CSV table of C-alpha atoms in Angstrom, one decimal:
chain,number,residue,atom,x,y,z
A,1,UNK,CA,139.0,139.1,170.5
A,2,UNK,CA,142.1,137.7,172.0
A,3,UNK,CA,143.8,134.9,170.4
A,4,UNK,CA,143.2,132.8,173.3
A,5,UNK,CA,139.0,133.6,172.9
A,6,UNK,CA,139.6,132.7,168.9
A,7,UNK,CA,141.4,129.4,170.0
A,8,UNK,CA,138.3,128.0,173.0
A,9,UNK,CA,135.7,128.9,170.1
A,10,UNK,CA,138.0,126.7,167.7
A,11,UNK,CA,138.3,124.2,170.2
A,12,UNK,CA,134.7,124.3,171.1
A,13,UNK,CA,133.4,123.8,167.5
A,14,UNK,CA,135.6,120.5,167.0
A,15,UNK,CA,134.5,119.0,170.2
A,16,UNK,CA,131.0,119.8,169.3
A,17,UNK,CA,131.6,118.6,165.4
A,18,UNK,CA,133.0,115.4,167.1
A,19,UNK,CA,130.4,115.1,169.4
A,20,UNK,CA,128.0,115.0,166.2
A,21,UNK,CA,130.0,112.9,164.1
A,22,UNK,CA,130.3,109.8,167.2
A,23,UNK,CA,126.3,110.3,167.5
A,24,UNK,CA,126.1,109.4,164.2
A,25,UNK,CA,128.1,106.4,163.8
A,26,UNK,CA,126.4,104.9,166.7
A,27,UNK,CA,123.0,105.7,164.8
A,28,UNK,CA,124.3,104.4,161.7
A,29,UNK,CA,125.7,101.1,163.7
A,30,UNK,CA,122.4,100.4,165.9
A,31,UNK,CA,120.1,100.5,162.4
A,32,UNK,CA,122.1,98.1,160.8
A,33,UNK,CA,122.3,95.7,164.1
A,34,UNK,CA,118.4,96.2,164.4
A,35,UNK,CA,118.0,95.1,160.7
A,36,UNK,CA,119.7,92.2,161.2
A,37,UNK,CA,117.8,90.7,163.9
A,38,UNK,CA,114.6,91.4,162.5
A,39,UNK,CA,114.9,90.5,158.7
A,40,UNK,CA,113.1,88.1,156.8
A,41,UNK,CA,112.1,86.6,153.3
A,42,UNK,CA,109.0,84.9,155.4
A,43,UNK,CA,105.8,86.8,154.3
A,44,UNK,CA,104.1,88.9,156.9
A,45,UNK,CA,100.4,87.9,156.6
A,46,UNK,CA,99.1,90.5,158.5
A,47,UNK,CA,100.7,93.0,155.7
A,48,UNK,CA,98.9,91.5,152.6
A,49,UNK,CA,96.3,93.4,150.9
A,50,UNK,CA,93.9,91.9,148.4
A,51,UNK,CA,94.3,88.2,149.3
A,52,UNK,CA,91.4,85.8,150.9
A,53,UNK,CA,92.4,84.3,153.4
A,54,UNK,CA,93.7,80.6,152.4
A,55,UNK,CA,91.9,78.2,154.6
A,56,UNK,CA,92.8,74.3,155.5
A,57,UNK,CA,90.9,71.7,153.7
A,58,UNK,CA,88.4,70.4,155.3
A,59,UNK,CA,89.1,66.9,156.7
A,60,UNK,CA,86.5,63.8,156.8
A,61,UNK,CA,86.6,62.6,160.2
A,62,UNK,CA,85.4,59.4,159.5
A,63,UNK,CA,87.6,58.5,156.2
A,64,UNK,CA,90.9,56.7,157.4
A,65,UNK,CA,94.0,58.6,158.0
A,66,UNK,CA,97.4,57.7,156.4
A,67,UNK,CA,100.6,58.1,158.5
A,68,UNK,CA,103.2,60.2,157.0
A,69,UNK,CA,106.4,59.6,158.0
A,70,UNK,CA,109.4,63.0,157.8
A,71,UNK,CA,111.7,62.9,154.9
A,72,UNK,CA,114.1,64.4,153.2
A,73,UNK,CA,114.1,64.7,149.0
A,74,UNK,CA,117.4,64.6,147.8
A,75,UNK,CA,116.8,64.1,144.4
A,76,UNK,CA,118.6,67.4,143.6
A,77,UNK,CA,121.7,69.0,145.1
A,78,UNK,CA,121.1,71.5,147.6
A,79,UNK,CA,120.2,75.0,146.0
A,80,UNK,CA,123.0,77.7,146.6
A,81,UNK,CA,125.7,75.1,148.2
A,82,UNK,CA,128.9,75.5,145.4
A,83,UNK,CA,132.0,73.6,144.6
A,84,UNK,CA,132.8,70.7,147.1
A,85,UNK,CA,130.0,71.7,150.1
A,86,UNK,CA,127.4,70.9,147.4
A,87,UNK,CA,128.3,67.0,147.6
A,88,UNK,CA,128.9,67.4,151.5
A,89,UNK,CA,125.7,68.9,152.1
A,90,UNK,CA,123.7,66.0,150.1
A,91,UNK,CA,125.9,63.4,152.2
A,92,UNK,CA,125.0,65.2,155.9
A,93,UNK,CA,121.4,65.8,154.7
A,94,UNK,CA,121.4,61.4,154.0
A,95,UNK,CA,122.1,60.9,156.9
A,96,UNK,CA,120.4,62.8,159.1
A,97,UNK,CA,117.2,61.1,156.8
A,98,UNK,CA,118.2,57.9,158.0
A,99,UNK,CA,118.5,59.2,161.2
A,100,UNK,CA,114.2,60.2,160.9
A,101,UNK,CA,113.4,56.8,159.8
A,102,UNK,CA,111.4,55.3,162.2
A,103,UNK,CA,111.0,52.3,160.5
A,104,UNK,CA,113.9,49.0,159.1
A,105,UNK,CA,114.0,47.8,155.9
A,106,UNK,CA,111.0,45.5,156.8
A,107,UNK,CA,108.6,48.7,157.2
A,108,UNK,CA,108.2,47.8,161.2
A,109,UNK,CA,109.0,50.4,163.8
A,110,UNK,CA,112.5,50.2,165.0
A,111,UNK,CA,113.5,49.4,168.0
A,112,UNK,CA,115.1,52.5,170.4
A,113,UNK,CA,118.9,50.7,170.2
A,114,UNK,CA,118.5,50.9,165.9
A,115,UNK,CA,116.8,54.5,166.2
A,116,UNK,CA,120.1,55.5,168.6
A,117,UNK,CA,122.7,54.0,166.2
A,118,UNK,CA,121.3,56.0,163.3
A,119,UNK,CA,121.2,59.0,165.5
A,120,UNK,CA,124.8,58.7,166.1
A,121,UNK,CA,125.8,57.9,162.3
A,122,UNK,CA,124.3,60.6,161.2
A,123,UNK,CA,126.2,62.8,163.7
A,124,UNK,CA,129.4,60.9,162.7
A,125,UNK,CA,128.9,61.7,158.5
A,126,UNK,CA,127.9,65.1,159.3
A,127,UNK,CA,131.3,65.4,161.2
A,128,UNK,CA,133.2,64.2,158.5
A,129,UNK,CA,131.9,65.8,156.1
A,130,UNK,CA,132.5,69.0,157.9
A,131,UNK,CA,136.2,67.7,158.6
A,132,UNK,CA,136.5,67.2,154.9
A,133,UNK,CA,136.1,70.7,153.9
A,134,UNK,CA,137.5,72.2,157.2
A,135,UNK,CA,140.4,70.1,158.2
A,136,UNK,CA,142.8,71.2,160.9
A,137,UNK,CA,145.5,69.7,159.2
A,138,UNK,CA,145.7,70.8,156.1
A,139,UNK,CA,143.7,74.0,156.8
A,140,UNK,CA,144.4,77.8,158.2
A,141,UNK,CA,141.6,78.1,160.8
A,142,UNK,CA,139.3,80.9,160.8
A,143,UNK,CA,137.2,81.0,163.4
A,144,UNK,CA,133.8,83.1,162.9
A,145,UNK,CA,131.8,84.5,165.6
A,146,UNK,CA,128.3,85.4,164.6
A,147,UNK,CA,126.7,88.2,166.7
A,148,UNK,CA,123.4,85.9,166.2
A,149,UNK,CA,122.4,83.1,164.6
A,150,UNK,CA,121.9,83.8,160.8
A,151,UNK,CA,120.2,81.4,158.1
A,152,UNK,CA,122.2,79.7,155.5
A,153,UNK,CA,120.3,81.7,153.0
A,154,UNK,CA,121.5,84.7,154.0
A,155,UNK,CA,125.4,83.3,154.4
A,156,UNK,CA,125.9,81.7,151.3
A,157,UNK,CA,125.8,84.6,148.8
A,158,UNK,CA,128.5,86.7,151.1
A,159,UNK,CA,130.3,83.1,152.0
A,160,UNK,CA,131.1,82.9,148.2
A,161,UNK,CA,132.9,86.6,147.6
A,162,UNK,CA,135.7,84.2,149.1
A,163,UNK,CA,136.5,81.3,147.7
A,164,UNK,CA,140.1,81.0,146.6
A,165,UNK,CA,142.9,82.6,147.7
A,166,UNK,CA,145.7,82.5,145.0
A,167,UNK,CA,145.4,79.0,144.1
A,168,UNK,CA,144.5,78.0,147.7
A,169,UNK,CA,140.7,77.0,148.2
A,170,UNK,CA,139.0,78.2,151.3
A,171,UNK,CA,135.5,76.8,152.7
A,172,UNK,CA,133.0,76.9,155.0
A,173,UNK,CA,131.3,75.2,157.8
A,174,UNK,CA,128.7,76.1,160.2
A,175,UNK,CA,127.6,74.9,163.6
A,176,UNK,CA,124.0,74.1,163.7
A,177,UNK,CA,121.4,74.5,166.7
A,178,UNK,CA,122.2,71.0,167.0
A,179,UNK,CA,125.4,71.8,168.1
A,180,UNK,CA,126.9,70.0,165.1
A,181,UNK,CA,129.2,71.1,162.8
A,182,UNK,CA,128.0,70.3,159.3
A,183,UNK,CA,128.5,72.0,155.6
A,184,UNK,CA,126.0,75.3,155.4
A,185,UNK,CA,123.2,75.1,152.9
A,186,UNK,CA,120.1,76.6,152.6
A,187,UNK,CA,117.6,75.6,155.5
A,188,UNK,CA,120.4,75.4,158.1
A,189,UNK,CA,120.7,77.8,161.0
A,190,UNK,CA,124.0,78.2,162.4
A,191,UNK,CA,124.9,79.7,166.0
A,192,UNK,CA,129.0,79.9,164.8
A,193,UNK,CA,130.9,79.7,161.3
A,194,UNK,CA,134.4,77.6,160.9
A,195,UNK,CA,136.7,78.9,157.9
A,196,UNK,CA,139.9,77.4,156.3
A,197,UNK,CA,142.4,78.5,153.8
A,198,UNK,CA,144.6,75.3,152.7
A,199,UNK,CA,148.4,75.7,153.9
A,200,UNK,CA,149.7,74.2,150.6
A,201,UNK,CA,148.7,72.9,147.5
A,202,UNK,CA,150.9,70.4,145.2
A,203,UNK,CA,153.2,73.4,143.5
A,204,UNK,CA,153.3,75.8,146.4
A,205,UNK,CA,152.7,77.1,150.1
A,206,UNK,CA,150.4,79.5,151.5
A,207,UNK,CA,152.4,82.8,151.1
A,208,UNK,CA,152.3,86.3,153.3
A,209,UNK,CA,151.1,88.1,150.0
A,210,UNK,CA,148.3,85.6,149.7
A,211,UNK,CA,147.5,85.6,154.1
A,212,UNK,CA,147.3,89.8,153.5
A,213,UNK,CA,144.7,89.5,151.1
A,214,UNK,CA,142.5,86.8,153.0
A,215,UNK,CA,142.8,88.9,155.7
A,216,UNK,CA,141.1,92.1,154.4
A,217,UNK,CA,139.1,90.4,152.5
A,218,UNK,CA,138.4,88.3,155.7
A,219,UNK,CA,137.2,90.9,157.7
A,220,UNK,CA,135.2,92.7,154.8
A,221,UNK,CA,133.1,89.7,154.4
A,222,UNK,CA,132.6,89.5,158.3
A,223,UNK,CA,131.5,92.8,158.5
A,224,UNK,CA,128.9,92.1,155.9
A,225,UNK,CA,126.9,88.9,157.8
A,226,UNK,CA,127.7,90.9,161.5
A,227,UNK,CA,130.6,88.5,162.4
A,228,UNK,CA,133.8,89.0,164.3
A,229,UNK,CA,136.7,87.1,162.7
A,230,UNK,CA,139.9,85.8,164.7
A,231,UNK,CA,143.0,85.8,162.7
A,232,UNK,CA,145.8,83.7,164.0
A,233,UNK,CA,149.3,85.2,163.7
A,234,UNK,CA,150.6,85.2,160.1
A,235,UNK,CA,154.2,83.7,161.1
A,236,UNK,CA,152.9,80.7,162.8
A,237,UNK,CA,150.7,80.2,160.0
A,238,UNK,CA,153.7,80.8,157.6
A,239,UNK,CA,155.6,78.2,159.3
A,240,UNK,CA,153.1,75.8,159.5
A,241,UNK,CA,152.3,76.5,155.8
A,242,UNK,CA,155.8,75.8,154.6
A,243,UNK,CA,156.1,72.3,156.6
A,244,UNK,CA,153.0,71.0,155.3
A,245,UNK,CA,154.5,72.0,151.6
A,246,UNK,CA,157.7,70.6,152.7
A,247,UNK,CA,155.5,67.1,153.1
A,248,UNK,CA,153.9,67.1,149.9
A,249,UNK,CA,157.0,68.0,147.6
A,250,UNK,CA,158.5,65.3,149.3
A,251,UNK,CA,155.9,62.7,148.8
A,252,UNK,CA,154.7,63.8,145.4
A,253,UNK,CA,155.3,60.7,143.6
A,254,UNK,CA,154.4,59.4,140.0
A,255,UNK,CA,155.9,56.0,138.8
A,256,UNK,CA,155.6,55.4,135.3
A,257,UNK,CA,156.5,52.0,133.4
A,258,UNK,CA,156.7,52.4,129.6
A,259,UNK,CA,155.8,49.8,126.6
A,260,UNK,CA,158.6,49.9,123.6
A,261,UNK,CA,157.5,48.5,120.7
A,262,UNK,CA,159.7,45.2,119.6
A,263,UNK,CA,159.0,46.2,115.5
A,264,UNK,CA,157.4,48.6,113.8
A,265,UNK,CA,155.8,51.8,115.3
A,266,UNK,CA,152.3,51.1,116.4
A,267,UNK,CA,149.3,53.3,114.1
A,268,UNK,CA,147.6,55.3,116.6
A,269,UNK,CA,144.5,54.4,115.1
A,270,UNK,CA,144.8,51.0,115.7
A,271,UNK,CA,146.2,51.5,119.0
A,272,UNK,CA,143.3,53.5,120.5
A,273,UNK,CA,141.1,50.1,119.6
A,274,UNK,CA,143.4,48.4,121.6
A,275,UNK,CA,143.2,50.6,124.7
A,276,UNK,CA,140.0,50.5,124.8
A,277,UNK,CA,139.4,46.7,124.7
A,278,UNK,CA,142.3,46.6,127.5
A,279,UNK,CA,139.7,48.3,129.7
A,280,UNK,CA,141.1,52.6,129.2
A,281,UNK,CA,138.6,55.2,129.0
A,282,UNK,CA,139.8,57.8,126.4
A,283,UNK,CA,139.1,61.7,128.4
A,284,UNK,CA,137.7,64.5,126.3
A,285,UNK,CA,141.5,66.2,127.1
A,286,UNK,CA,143.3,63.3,125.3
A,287,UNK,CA,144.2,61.1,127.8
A,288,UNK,CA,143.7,57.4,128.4
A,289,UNK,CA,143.0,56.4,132.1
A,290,UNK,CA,141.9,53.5,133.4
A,291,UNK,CA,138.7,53.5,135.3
A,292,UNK,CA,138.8,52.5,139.0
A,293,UNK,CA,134.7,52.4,139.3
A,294,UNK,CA,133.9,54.9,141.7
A,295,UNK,CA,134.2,57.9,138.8
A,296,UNK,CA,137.9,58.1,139.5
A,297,UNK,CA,141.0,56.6,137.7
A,298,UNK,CA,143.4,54.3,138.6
A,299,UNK,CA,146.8,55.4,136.8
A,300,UNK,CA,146.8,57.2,132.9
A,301,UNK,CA,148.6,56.7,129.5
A,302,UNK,CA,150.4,58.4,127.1
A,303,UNK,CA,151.7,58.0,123.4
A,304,UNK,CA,154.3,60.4,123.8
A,305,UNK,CA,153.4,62.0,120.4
A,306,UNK,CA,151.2,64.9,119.6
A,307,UNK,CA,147.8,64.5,118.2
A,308,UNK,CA,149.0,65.3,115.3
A,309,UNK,CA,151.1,62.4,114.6
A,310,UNK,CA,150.0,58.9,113.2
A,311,UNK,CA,152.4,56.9,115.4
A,312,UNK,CA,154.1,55.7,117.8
A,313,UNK,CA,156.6,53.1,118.8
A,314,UNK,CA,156.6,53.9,122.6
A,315,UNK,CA,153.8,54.1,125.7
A,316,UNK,CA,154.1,55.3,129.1
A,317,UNK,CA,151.8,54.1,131.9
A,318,UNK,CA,151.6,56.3,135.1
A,319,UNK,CA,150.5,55.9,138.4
A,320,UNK,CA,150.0,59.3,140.8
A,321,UNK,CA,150.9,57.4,144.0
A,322,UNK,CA,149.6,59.6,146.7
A,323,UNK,CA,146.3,59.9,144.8
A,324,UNK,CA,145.2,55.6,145.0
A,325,UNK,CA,144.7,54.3,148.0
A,326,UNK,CA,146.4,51.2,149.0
A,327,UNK,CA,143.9,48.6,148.8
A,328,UNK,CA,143.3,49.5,145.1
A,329,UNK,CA,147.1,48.3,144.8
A,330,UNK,CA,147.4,50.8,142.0
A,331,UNK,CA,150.8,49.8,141.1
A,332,UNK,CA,150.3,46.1,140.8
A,333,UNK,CA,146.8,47.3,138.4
A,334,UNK,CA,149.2,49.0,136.3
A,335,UNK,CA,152.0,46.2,136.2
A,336,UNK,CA,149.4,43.6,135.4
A,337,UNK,CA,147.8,46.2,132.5
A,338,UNK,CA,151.4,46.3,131.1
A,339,UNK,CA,151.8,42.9,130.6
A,340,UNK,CA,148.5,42.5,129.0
A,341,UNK,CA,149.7,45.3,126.6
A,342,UNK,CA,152.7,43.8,126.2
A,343,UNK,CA,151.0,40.3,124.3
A,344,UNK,CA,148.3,42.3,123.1
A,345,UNK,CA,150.8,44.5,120.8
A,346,UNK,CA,154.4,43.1,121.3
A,347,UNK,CA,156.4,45.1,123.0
A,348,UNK,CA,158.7,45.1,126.0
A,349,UNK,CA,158.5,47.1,129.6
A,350,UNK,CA,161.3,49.2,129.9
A,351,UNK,CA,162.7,52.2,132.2
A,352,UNK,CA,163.5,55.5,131.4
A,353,UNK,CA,166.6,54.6,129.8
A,354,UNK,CA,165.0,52.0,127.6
A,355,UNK,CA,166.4,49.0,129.7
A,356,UNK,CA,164.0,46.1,129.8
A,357,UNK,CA,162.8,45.9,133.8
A,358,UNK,CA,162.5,42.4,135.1
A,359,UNK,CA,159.9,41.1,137.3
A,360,UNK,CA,162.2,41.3,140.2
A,361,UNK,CA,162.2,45.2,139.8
A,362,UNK,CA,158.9,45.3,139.9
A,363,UNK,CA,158.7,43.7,143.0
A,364,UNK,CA,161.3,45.7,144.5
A,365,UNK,CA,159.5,48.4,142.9
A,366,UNK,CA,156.2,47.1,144.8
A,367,UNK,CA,157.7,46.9,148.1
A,368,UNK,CA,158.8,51.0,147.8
A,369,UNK,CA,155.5,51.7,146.9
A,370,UNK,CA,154.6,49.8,150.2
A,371,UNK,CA,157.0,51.9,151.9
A,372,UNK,CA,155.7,54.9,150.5
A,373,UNK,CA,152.1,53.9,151.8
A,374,UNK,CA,153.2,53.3,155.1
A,375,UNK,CA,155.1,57.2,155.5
A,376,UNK,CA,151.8,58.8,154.5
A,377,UNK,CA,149.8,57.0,156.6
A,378,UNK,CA,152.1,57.3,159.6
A,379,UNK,CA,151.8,61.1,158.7
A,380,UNK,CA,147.7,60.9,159.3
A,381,UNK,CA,147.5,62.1,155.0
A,382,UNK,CA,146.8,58.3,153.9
A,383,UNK,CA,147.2,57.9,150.4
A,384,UNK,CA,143.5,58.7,148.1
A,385,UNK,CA,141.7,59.9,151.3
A,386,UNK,CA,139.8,63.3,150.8
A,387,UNK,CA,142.6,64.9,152.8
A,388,UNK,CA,145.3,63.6,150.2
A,389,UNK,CA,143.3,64.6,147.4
A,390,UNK,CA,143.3,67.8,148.3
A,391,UNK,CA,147.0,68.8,148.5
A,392,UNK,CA,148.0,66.6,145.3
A,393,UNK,CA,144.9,67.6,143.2
């Protein structure tokens, strides 16, 4: 043969190989898309062998009949929701119980205005809870198409192959038949998925090593729950990334006031009963911090020794600014603490440089703080919301 005839059968046998290989793949693909619609964990009852068939109770028509009205138990935390959807997912699932009540607190039906107003509260909390873990602010976007609508079941064991990023966080949120966008738990049925990687955290921005990896990792996950992911454009994102970062360096604030002791170094023994009876909580990692009763703390305190030493002649009080919200005036808390201290174990309240700081420069003091408030607020990141707690945590 020729070495034309010897190149057509060549030619031939790769167009028929590729012919092969394409048939294939769209074999392979069609099983897989047919085994996601049609998968379960529900029982099929026609399919069970050796069982009676379980019957209903039988039901006395003449005994009286007790209406039940639909609830939800939240006495534990929703099974397979982890880190902060967990406490998102209890808060949406409250309210949309409230929202089922048909009775007031006086057990009588309520009226259609009071069963509307819990409708619409309970759509409110489950859109900010939602906005809490998936904020457009702070946030990358990540928008998730699913090619159907897929159980929560089935998305939270893939959801959690991608949870951090570097030291950014990313989560989840779904939108449910409802049309509402609420944190995904088991039970839910979501239509569409919402992702977010955090631009910046309190020691650094959102990188392009750290985008590159969400991104392939991205799209593996999406391939696994039959979703098509849309990536925005990794320099806008970048940019965006290193502004928000820009913010937070330049509002990451911590004013400290310190205690010197006016004689001899306090024991630190005796000084821990002190603490305590001026209201500090002493933290399993050594610090004092003083309660601000929700489970949170106000400002901290430190000796300024090591544990291993028996005293010490000076304290520091400090306040995270951007982490206390205004109207727990954490500044004038800690001032006011100070000065209790101060009688309590006679000292003096100093600056850095050991000068003793009047009460007029605390007040100027007060009014920066003030100041401060007012930047972050005007920048929608008002100081000790969820969205502040996030990039200084």
């Amino acid at each position: 043969m020729t070495d034309l005839q010897l190149s057509l059968i060549a030619a031939a046998g790769v167009f028929v190989a590729g012919v092969f290989t394409y048939n294939k793949i769209q074999e392979y693909k069609a099983k897989k898309s047919v085994e996601r619609a049609f998968s379960t964990d529900h029982d099929d009852v026609l399919m069970r062998s050796g069982e009676e068939p379980q019957l209903a109770p039988a039901v006395d028509p003449l005994a009286p009949q007790v209406r039940q009205e639909p609830s939800f138990s939240l006495d534990s935390a929703a099974p397979g929701v982890a880190g902060g959807e967990a406490a998102a997912a209890a808060a949406a699932l409250g309210a949309v119980a409230a929202e089922f009540t048909t009775e007031d607190d006086a057990g009588k039906p309520a009226s259609e205005d009071e069963l509307a107003a819990r409708a619409n509260a309970a759509s409110a909390a489950a859109a900010e809870q939602a906005t809490a873990l998936v904020d457009p602010l702070i946030d990358c976007l990540l928008p998730l198409a699913l090619e159907a609508p897929a159980r929560g079941d089935k998305l939270l064991p893939v959801l959690q192959t991608l949870r951090m990023v570097g030291n950014k966080p990313v989560h989840y949120i779904g939108k449910a038949v409802s049309g509402d966008w609420e944190p995904i738990a088991h039970g839910g049925v979501y239509t569409e998925l919402q992702g977010g990687v955090q631009l910046a955290s309190r020691s650094t921005a959102l990188n392009e090593l750290e985008y590159s990896e969400l991104v392939t990792r991205l799209r593996a996950m999406a391939d696994e729950i039959g979703a098509e992911p849309a990536i925005p454009d990794m320099i806008e994102v970048m940019a965006e990334a290193r502004n928000l970062h820009r913010f937070v360096a330049g509002h990451d604030a911590q004013l400290g006031v310190n205690l010197q002791s006016n004689g001899a170094p306090w024991a630190i023994n005796t000084l821990i009963g002190a603490l305590e009876k001026q209201g500090f909580d002493l933290r399993p990692d050594g610090r004092f911090v003083m309660p601000d009763g929700d489970g949170g703390f106000l400002f901290s305190l430190s000796t300024n020794v090591t544990p291993a030493e028996e005293t010490t002649s000076r304290l520091t009080l400090l306040l995270d600014v951007p982490c206390v919200a205004p109207a727990r005036d954490g500044f004038g808390a800690m001032v006011a603490c100070a000065k209790g201290l101060v009688a309590r174990l006679d000292a003096t309240i100093v600056d850095d440089y050991n000068q003793p700081l009047s009460d007029a420069a605390l007040t100027e003091i007060a009014g920066q703080v003030q100041d401060f408030y007012t930047e972050m607020n005007d920048a929608d990141i008002p100081a000790g919301s969820t969205r502040a707690l996030r990039l200084f945590s």
